[in-house]
Short mmCIF file of N, CA and C in Angstrom, two decimals:
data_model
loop_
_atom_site.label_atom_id
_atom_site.label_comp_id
_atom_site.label_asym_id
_atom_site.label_seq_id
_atom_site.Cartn_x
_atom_site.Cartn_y
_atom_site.Cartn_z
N UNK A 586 28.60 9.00 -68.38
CA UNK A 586 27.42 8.40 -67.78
C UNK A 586 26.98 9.19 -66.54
N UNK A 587 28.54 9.79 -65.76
CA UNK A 587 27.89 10.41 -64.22
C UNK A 587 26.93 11.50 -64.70
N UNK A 588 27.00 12.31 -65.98
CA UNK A 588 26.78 13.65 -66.22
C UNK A 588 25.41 13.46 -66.72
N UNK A 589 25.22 12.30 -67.26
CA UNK A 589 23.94 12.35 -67.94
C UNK A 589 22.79 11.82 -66.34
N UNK A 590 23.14 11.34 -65.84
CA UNK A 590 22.53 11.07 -64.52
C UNK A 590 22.16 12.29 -63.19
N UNK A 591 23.24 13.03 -62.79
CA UNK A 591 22.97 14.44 -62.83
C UNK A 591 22.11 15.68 -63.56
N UNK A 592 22.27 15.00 -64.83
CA UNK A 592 21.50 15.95 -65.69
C UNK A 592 19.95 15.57 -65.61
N UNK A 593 19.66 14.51 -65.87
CA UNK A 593 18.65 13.92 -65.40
C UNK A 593 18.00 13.78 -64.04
N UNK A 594 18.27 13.95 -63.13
CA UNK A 594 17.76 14.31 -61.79
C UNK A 594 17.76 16.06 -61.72
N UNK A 595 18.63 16.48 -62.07
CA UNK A 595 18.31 17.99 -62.47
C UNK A 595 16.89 18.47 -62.80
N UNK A 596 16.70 17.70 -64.23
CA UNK A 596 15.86 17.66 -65.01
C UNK A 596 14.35 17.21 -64.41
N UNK A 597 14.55 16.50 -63.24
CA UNK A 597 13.13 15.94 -62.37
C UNK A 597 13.03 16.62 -61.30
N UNK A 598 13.88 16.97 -60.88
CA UNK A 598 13.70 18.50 -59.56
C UNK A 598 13.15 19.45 -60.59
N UNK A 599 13.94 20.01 -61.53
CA UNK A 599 12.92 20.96 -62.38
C UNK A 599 11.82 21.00 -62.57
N UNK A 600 11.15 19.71 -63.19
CA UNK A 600 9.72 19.31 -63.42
C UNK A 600 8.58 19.01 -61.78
N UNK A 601 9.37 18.83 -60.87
CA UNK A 601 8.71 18.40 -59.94
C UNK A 601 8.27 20.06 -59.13
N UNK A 602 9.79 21.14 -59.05
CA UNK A 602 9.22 22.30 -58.77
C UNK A 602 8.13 23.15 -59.45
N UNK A 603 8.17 22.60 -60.84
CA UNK A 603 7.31 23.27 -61.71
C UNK A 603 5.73 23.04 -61.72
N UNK A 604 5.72 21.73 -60.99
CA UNK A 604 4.58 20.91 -60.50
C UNK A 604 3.43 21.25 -59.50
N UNK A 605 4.40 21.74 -58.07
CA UNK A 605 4.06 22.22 -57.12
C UNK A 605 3.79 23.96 -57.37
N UNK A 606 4.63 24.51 -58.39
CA UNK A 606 4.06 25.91 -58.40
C UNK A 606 3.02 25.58 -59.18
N UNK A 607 2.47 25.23 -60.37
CA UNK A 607 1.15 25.04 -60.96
C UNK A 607 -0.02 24.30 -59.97
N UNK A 608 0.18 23.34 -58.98
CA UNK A 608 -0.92 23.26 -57.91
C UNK A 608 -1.25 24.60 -57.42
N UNK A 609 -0.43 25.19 -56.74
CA UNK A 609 -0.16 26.20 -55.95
C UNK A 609 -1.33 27.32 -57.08
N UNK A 610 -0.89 27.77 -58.07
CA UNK A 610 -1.49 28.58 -58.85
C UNK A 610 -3.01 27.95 -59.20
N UNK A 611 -3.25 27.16 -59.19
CA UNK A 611 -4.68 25.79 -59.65
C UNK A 611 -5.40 26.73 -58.72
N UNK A 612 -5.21 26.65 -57.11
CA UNK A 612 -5.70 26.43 -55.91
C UNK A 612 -6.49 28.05 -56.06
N UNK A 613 -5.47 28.88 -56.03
CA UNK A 613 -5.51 30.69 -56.35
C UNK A 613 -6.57 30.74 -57.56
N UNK A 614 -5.94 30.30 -58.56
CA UNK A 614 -7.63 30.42 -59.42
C UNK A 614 -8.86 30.12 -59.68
N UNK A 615 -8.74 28.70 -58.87
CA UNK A 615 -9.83 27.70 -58.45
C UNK A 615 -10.79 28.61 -57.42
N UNK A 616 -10.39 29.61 -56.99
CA UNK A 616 -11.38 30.52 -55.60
C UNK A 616 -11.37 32.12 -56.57
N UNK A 617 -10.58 32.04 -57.41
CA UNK A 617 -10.69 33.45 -58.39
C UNK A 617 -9.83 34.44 -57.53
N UNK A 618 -9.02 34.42 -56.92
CA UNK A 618 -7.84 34.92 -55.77
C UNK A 618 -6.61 35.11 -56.90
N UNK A 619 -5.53 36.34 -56.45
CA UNK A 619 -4.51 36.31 -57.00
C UNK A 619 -3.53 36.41 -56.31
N UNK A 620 -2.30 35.11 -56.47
CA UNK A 620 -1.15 34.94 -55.29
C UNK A 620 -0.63 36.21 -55.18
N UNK A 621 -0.41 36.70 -55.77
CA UNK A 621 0.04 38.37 -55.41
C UNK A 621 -0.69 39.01 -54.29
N UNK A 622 -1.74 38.78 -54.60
CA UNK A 622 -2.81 39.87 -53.31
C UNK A 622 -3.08 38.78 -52.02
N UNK A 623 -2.98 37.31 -52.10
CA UNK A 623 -3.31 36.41 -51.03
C UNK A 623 -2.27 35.57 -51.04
N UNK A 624 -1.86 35.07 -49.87
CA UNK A 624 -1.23 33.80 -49.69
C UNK A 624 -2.25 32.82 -48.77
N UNK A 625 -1.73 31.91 -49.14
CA UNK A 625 -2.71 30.18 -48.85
C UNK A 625 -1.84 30.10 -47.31
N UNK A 626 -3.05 30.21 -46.27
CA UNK A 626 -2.34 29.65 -45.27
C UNK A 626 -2.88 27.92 -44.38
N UNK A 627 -3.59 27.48 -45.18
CA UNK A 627 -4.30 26.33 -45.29
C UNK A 627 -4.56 25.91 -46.72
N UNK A 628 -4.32 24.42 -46.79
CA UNK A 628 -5.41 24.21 -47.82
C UNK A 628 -5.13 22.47 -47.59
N UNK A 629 -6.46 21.93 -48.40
CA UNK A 629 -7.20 20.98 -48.04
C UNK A 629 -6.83 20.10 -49.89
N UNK A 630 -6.60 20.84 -50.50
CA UNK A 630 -6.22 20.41 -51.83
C UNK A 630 -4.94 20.36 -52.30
N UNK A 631 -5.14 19.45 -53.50
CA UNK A 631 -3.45 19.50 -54.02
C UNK A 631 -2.45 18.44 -53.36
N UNK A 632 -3.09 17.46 -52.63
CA UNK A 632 -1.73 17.23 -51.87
C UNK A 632 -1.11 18.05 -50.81
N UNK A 633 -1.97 19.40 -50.29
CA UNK A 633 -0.78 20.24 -49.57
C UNK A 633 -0.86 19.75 -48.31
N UNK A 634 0.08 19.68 -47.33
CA UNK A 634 0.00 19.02 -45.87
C UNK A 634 -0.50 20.12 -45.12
N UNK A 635 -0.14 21.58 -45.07
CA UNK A 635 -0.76 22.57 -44.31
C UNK A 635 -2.16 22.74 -44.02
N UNK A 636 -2.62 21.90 -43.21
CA UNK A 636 -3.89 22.54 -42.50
C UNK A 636 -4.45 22.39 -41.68
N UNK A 637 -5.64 23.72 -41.53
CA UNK A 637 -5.46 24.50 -39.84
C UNK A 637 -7.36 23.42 -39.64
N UNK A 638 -6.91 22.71 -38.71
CA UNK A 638 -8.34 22.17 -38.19
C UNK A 638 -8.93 22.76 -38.18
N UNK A 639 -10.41 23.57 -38.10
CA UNK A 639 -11.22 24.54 -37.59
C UNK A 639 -12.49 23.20 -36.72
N UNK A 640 -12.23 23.92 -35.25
CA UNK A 640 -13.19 23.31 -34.16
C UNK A 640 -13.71 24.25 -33.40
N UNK A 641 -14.77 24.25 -32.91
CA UNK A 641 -15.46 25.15 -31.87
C UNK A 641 -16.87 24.59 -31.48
N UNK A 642 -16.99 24.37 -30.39
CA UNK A 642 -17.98 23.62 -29.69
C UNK A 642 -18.78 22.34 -30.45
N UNK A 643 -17.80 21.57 -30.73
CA UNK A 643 -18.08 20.27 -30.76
C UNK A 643 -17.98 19.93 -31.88
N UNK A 644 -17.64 20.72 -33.35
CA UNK A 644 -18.14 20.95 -34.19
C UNK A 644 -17.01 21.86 -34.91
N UNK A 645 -16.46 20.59 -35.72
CA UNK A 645 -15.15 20.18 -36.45
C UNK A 645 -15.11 19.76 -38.05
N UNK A 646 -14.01 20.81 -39.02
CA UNK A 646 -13.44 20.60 -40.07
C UNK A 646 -12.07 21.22 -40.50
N UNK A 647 -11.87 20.57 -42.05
CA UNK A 647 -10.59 21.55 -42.23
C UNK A 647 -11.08 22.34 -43.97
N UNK A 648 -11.32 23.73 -43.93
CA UNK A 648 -11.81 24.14 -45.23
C UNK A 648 -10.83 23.46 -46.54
N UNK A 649 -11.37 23.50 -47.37
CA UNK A 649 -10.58 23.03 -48.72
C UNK A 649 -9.49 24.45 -48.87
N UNK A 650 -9.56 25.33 -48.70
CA UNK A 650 -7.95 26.50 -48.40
C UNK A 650 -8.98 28.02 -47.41
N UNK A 651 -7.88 28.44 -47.34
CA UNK A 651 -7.59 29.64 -46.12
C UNK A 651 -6.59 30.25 -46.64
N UNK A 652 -6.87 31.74 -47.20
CA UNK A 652 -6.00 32.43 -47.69
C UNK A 652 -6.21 33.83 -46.50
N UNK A 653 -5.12 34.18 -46.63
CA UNK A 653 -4.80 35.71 -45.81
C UNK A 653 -4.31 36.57 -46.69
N UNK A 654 -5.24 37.91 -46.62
CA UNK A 654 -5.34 39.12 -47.36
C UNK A 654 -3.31 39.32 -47.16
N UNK A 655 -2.21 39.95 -48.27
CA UNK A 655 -1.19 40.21 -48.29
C UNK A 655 -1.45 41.62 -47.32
N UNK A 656 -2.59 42.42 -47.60
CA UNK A 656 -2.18 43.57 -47.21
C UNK A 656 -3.57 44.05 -46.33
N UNK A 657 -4.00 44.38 -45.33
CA UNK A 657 -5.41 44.49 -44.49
C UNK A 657 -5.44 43.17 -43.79
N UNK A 658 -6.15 43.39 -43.45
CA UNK A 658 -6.78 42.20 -42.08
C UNK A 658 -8.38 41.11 -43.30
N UNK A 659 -8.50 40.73 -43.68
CA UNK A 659 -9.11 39.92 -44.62
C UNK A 659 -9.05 38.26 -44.83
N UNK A 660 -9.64 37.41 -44.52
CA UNK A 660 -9.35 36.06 -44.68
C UNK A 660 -10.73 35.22 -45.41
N UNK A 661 -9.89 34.95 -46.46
CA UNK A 661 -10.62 34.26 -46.98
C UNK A 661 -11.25 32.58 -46.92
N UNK A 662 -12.17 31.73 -47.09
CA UNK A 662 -12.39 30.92 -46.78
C UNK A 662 -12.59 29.94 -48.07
N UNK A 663 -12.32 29.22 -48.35
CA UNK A 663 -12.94 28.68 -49.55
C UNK A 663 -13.14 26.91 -49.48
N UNK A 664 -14.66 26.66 -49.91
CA UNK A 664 -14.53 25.14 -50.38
C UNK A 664 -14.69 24.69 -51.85
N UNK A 665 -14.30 23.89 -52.17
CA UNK A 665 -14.40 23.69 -53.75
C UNK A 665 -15.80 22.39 -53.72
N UNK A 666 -16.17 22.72 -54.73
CA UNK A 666 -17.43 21.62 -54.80
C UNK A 666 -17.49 21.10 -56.58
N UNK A 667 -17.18 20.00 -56.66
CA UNK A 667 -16.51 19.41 -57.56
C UNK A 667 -17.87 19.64 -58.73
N UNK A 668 -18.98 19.92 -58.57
CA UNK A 668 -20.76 20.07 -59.13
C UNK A 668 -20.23 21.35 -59.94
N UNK A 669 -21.12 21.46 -60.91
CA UNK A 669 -21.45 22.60 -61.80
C UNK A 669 -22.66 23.48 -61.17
N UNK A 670 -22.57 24.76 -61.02
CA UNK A 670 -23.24 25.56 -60.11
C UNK A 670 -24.89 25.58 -60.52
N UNK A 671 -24.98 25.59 -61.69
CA UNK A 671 -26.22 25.53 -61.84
C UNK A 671 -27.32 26.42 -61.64
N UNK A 672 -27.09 27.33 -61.46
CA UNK A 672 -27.33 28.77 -60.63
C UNK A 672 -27.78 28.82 -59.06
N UNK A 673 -27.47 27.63 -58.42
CA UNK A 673 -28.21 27.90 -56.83
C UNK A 673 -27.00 26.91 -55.90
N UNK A 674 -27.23 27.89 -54.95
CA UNK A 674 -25.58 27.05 -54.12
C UNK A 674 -26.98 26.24 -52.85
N UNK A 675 -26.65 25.11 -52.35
CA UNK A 675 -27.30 24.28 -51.55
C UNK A 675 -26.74 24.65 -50.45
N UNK A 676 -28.28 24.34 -49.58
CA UNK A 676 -28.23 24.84 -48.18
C UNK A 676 -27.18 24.56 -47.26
N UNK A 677 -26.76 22.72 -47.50
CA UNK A 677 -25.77 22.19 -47.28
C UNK A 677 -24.01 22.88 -47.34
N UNK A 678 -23.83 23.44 -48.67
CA UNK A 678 -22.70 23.83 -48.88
C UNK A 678 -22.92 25.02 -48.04
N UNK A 679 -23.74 26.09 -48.03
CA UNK A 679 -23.86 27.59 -47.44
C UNK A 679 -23.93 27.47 -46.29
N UNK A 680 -24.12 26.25 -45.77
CA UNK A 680 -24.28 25.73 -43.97
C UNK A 680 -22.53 25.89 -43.58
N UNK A 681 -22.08 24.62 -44.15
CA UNK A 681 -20.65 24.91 -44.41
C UNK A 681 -19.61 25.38 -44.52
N UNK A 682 -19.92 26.37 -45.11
CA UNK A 682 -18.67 27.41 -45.29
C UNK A 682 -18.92 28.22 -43.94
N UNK A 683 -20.09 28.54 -43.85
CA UNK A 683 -20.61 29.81 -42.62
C UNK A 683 -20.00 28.75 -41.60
N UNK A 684 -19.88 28.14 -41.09
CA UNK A 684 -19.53 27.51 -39.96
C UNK A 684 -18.19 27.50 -39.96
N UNK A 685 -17.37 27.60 -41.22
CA UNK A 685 -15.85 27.26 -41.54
C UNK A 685 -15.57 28.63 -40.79
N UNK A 686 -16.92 29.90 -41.69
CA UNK A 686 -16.43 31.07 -41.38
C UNK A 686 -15.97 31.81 -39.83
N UNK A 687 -17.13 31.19 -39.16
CA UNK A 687 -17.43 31.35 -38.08
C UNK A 687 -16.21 30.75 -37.05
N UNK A 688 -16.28 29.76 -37.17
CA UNK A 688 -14.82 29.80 -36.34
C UNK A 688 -13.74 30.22 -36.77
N UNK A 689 -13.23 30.85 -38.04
CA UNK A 689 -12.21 31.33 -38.70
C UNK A 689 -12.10 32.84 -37.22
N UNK A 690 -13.69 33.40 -37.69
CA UNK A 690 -13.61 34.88 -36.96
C UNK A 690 -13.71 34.46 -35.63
N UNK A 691 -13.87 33.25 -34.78
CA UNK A 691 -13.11 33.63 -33.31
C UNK A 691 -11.36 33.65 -33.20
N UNK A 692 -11.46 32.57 -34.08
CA UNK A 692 -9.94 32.32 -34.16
C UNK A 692 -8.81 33.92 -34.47
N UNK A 693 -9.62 34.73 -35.57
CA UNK A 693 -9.08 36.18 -36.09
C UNK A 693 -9.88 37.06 -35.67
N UNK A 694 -10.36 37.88 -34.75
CA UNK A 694 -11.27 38.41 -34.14
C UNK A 694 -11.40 39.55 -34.71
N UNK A 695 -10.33 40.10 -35.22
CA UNK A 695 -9.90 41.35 -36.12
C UNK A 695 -9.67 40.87 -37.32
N UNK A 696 -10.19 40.42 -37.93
CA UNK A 696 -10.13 40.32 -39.33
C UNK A 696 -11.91 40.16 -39.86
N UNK A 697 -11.72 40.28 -41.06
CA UNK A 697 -12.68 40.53 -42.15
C UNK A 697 -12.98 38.75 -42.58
N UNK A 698 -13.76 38.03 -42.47
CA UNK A 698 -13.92 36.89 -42.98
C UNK A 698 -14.95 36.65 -43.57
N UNK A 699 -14.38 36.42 -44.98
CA UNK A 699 -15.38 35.97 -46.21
C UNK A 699 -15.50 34.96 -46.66
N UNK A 700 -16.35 34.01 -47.13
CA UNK A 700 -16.19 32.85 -47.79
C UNK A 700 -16.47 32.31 -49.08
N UNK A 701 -16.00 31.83 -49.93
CA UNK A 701 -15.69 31.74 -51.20
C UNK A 701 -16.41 29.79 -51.23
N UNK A 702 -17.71 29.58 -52.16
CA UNK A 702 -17.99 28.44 -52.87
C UNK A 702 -17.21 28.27 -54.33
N UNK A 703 -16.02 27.23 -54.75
CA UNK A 703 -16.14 27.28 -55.74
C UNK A 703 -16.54 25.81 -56.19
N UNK A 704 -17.20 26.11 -57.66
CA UNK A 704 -17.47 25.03 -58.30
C UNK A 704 -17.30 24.75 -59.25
N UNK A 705 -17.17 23.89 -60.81
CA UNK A 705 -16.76 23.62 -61.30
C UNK A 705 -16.77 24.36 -62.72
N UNK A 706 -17.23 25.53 -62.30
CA UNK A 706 -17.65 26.49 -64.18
C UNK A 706 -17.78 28.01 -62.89
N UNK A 707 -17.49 28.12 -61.81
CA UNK A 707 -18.28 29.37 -61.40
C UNK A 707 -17.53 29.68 -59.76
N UNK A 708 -17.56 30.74 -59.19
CA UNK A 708 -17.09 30.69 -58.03
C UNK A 708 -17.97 32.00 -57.58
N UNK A 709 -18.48 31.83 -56.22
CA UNK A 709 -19.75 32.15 -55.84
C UNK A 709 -19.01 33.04 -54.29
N UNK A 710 -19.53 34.11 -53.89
CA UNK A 710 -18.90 34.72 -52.73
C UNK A 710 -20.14 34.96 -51.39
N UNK A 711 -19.57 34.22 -50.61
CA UNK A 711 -20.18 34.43 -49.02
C UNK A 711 -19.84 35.53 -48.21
N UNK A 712 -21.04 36.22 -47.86
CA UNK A 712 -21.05 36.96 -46.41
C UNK A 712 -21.07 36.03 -45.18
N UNK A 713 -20.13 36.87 -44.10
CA UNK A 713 -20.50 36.18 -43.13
C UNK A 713 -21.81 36.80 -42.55
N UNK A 714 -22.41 35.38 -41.79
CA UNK A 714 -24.08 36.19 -40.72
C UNK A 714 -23.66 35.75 -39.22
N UNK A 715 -23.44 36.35 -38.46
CA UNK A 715 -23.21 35.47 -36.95
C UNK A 715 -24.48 34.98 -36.47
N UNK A 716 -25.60 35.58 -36.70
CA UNK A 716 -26.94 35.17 -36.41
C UNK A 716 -27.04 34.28 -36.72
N UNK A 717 -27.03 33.44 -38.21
CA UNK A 717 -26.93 32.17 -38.98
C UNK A 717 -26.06 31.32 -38.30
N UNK A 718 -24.97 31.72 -38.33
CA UNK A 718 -23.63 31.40 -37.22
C UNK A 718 -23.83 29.99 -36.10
N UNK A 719 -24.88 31.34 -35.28
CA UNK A 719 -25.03 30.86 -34.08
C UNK A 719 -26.53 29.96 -33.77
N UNK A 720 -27.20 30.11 -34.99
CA UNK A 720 -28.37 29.43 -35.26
C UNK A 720 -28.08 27.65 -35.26
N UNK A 721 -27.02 27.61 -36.20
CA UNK A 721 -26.01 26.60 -36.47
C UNK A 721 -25.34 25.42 -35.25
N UNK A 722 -24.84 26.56 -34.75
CA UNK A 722 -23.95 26.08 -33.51
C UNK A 722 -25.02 25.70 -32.50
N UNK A 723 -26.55 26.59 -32.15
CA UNK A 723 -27.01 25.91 -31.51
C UNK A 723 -28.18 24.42 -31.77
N UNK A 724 -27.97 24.54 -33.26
CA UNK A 724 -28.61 23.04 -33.52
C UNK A 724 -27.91 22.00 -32.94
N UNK A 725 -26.39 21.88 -32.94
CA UNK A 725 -25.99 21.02 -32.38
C UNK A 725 -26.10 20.14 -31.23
N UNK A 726 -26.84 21.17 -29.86
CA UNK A 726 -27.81 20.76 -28.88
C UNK A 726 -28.72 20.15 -29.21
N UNK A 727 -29.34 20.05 -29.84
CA UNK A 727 -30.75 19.68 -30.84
C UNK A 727 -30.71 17.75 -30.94
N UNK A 728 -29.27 18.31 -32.12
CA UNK A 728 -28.96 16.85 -32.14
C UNK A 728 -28.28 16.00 -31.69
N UNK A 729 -27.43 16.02 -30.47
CA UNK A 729 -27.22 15.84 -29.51
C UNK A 729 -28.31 15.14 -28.60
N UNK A 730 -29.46 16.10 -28.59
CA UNK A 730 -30.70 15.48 -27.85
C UNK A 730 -31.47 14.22 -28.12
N UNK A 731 -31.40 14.63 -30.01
CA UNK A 731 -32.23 13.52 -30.55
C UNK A 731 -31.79 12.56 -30.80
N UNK A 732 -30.06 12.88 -31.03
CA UNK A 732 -29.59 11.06 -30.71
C UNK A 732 -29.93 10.46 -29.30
N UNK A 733 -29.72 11.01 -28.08
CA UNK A 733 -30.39 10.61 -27.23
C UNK A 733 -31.55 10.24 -26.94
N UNK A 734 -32.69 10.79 -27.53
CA UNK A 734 -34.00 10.63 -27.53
C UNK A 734 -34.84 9.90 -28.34
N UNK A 735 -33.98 9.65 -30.05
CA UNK A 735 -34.39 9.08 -30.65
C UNK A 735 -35.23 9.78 -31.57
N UNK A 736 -35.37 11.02 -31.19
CA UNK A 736 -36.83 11.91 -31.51
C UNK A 736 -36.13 13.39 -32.12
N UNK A 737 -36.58 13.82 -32.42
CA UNK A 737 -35.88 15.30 -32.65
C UNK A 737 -37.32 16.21 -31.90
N UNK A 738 -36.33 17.09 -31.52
CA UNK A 738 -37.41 18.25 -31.04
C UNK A 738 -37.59 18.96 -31.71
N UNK A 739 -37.19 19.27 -32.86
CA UNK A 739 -37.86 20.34 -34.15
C UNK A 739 -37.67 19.96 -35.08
N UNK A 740 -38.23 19.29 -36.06
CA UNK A 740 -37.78 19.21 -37.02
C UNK A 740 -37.75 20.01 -38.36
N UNK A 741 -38.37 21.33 -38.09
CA UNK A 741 -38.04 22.46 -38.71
C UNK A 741 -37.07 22.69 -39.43
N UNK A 742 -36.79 22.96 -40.40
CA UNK A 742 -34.96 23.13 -40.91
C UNK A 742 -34.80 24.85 -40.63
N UNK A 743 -33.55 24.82 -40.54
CA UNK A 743 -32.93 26.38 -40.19
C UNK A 743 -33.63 27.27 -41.39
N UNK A 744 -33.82 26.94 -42.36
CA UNK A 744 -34.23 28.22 -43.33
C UNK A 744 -35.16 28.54 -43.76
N UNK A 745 -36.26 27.56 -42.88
CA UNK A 745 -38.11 27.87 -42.27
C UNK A 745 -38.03 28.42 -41.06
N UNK A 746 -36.69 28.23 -40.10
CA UNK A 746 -37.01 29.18 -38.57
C UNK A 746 -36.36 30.35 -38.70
N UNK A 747 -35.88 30.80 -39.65
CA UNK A 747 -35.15 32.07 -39.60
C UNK A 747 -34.64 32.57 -41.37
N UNK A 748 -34.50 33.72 -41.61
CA UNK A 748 -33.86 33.89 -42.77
C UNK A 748 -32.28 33.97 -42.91
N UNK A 749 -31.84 32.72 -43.56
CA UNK A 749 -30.73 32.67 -43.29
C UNK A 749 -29.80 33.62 -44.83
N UNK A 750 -30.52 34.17 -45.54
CA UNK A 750 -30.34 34.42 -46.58
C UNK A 750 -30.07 36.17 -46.25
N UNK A 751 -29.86 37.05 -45.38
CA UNK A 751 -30.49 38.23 -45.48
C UNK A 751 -28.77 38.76 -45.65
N UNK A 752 -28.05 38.29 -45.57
CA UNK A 752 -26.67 38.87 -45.64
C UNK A 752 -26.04 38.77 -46.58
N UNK A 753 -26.42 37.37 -47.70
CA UNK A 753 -26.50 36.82 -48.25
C UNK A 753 -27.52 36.61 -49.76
N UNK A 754 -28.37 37.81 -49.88
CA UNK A 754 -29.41 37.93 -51.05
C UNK A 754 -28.94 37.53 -52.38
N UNK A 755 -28.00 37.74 -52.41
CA UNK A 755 -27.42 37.30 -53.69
C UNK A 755 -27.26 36.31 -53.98
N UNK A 756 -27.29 35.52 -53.67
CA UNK A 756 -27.15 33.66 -53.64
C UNK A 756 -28.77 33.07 -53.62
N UNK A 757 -28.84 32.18 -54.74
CA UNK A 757 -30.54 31.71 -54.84
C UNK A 757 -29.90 29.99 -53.91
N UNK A 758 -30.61 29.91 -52.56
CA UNK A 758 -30.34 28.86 -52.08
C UNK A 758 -31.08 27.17 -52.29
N UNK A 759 -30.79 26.60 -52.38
CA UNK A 759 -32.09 25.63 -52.09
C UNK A 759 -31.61 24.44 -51.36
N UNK A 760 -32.68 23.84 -51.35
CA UNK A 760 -32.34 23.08 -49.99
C UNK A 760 -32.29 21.44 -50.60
N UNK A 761 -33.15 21.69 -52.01
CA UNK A 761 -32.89 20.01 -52.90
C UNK A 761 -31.23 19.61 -52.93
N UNK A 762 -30.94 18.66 -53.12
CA UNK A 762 -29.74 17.74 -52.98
C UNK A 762 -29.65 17.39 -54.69
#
């Protein structure tokens, strides 16, 4: 009886390690990444507990994973978006990641930071823009104001006051929901 009980908890540590390496591998293909060339030093999926807040002036998340290049200075960013791509990534999501990105590169000042949309048939690759960046970061004054005011002082959206697309051409954006 002791042996078959042993054997059997054996048998569920087995299945349970086998568990966590197939998340682990999910996560890597889910962004089109290969654990060989990246390791996950965040992630937001899976159950994993590792992850790195990203905050910078007022203006706070944690990406769905954060992988670091094995070999160069390179960090990747990625959110998963549970939608079928459809051919156009939303302004919303591309707001997003660039902001993930953006504090990634104060945080790594020397590194390369890219950001990765994936979605549910397709996985889509971001440039960073600091211009966009900082376009971003300073809306936050904005709205800040207009909760105070009640009013907004522009109600312009970012991708009628500037081209937020120019680093970025490759991506058809839109701004419908």
């Amino acid at each position: 009886m002791g042996m078959y009980l042993i054997g059997a908890l054996l048998l569920l540590a087995l299945f349970y390690a086998l568990s966590k390496l197939k998340a682990g591998n999910e996560i890597y293909s889910r962004f089109g990444l290969k654990e060989s060339t990246y390791t996950l030093v965040s992630s937001d999926l899976g159950g994993k507990k590792s992850t790195i807040k990203l905050s910078r002036f007022g203006i706070n998340g944690i990406a769905d994973a954060v992988f670091k290049a094995n070999a160069g200075k390179e960090i990747i960013v990625g959110e998963f978006k549970s939608r079928k791509f459809r051919g156009a990534v939303r302004l919303c999501e591309f707001y997003q990641v660039l902001l993930y990105m953006g504090h990634l590169a104060e945080r790594y000042p020397d590194h390369v930071i890219k950001g990765r949309l994936a979605y549910a048939d397709s996985t889509q690759g971001v440039y960073f823009d600091p211009q966009v960046y900082e376009a971003l970061v300073g809306m936050r004054k904005e709205m800040l104001q207009a909760l105070g005011t009640r009013r907004l002082t522009n109600s312009t959206p970012l991708h009628k006051r500037m081209k937020v697309a120019s680093l970025n051409k490759h991506l058809k954006l839109t701004a419908a929901m």
